[in-house]
Amino acid sequence: MFPIRDHNPSRRTPYVTYTLLIANIAVWLWSAAAITDDNALNWFYYNYALIPARLSGGEGLAGLVTSMFLHAGFLHLAGNMLFLFIFGDNIEDRMGHLTFAVFYACCGIAAGLAQVVTDPSSPVPTVGASGAIAGVMGGYLLLFPRARVDIILILIVFFKIFPVPAWLMLGLWFAMQAFGGLGPQGDGGVAYWAHIGGFVAGIILTVPLWLRLGGLTFWRATDGEPQNPPMTYMDGSSRIPIVRRKR
C-alpha cells in the first residue's frame, strides 16, 4: 500500500520541490555511472553518507546534509521522490519557497540527529532523503489532515486505487515507523528513527504557520481539507468556488 497522488492543488509553481527532485535524481544517476567498484563506493559513503559513529566522534558533520541526496538504489530513490512529489508542493505553497527550503533542510538534519542519538556507535552509513521528506509529511498532516490521498493496494494478482484521508495514510505510515524503530535494530536496513525524528520535527516546525493560519480555527474553517484555489472564468475574473459537501 502506497500513495500515488493527492487531491490538493497548489496555487504556485513549487520550484524548490522540483529542484530537490532534480538534484536527487541527478546525484543518483551520476553515482550509478561514476562509481564502478566497491572500493569507490565505500569511499563515497564514508565521506558523504551519515555515519553515526563518525558524527559521535566529532567527524563527518557534513554528512547530515550530503546524505539527504544519496540513495542506495533505484527503488529507494523512486519511493522517496514519489512521496516528495505528492506532498512537497503543498507545503511549499503554504510556506513560500525560501522558508520551505530551510524547513526541508532542518527536517533532514533533525532526522539524521535522531538516528545518531538512537544508535551513536553504528558504523553503518545512513543515506536517503526520507528523513527530510518525513518532515514534509508531518507538516502536511498538521495543515491538511483530511486532504484526500489516493493509495494503491496491491494484493498478489490484483490492485485497487482508492482515496483515504491524509491523517489515516500518514498516521499508518508513522505507526509502521514507530513499530519498526521499537523492534529489532537494523531490521531491513531501514533508518526508522530518522523517519520518526524527521516526522516529529516537521510537525513542530509547522506549528508556527498553523497558528498564524488560525490553529484550531483554521481546522474548523477548512474542515481539515485543502481550500479550493481561485478559478479563472471567461470574463477574466477570479473567484473562489463554493463547494458544498454531502454529509
XYZ file of C-alpha atoms in Angstrom, residues 43-171:
129
model
C 34.962 5.801 -0.073
C 31.924 7.690 -1.360
C 29.701 6.583 1.501
C 32.423 7.152 4.090
C 32.831 10.769 3.014
C 29.272 11.758 2.103
C 26.851 9.458 3.951
C 25.823 9.973 7.557
C 27.771 7.560 9.775
C 26.633 7.775 13.413
C 29.960 6.556 14.828
C 31.873 9.249 12.939
C 29.477 12.003 13.969
C 29.605 10.867 17.601
C 33.381 11.206 17.385
C 33.144 14.748 16.033
C 33.746 13.875 12.368
C 31.641 13.745 9.218
C 29.353 16.627 10.211
C 28.656 17.462 6.560
C 27.053 14.031 6.206
C 23.959 15.401 7.927
C 23.291 17.358 4.725
C 25.006 15.425 1.939
C 23.389 12.134 2.964
C 19.995 13.615 2.069
C 20.924 13.468 -1.615
C 22.263 9.898 -1.680
C 20.239 6.754 -2.329
C 21.096 3.080 -2.155
C 19.292 2.081 -5.338
C 16.664 2.980 -7.904
C 13.683 1.793 -5.831
C 14.962 3.710 -2.811
C 15.192 6.847 -4.943
C 11.859 6.319 -6.700
C 9.935 5.809 -3.457
C 11.371 8.912 -1.840
C 10.825 11.089 -4.900
C 7.219 9.918 -5.200
C 6.479 10.987 -1.618
C 8.260 14.319 -2.138
C 6.340 14.944 -5.371
C 2.979 14.206 -3.729
C 3.383 16.173 -0.504
C 6.136 18.736 -1.117
C 4.305 21.151 -3.418
C 1.507 21.916 -0.935
C 3.857 22.608 1.967
C 5.997 24.827 -0.271
C 2.818 26.582 -1.426
C 1.876 27.442 2.154
C 5.355 28.254 3.459
C 6.862 30.017 0.466
C 9.925 28.920 -1.474
C 12.766 30.038 0.818
C 11.057 29.045 4.064
C 10.264 25.617 2.622
C 13.902 25.100 1.592
C 15.057 25.890 5.150
C 12.274 23.729 6.595
C 13.274 20.765 4.414
C 16.936 21.056 5.422
C 16.096 21.366 9.123
C 13.848 18.292 8.991
C 16.591 16.311 7.263
C 19.183 17.352 9.841
C 16.804 16.560 12.714
C 16.175 13.140 11.170
C 19.891 12.435 10.953
C 20.464 13.510 14.549
C 17.617 11.270 15.720
C 19.277 8.305 14.017
C 22.637 9.157 15.610
C 21.177 9.600 19.099
C 19.413 6.236 18.985
C 22.463 4.328 17.680
C 25.553 6.510 18.231
C 28.150 3.779 17.765
C 26.815 2.420 14.484
C 29.377 2.302 11.642
C 26.622 1.717 9.072
C 26.192 4.595 6.574
C 22.749 6.206 6.517
C 21.600 7.623 3.173
C 18.396 8.938 1.679
C 16.032 11.888 1.587
C 13.342 10.050 3.543
C 14.050 11.811 6.852
C 13.551 15.245 5.304
C 10.523 14.017 3.362
C 9.091 12.580 6.584
C 9.230 16.148 7.903
C 7.248 17.320 4.879
C 4.694 14.608 5.604
C 4.453 15.727 9.229
C 3.774 19.294 8.139
C 1.195 18.062 5.645
C -0.584 16.099 8.365
C -0.879 19.217 10.531
C -2.125 21.513 7.764
C -4.265 19.160 5.672
C -5.356 16.225 7.863
C -8.439 15.495 5.755
C -6.989 16.026 2.279
C -7.767 13.057 0.064
C -4.806 10.870 -0.872
C -5.158 8.152 -3.495
C -3.381 4.974 -2.468
C -2.845 1.788 -4.421
C -3.377 -1.525 -2.684
C -1.661 -4.494 -4.317
C -2.778 -7.989 -3.318
C -0.748 -10.565 -5.254
C -2.616 -10.638 -8.569
C -4.884 -7.629 -8.304
C -4.682 -3.992 -7.338
C -7.131 -1.255 -6.474
C -6.816 2.531 -6.181
C -8.961 4.314 -3.621
C -8.860 7.630 -1.704
C -8.270 7.916 2.038
C -7.898 10.982 4.281
C -4.317 12.150 4.787
C -4.498 11.594 8.559
C -5.196 7.904 8.016
C -2.480 7.310 5.423
C 0.168 9.353 7.241
C -0.878 8.015 10.634
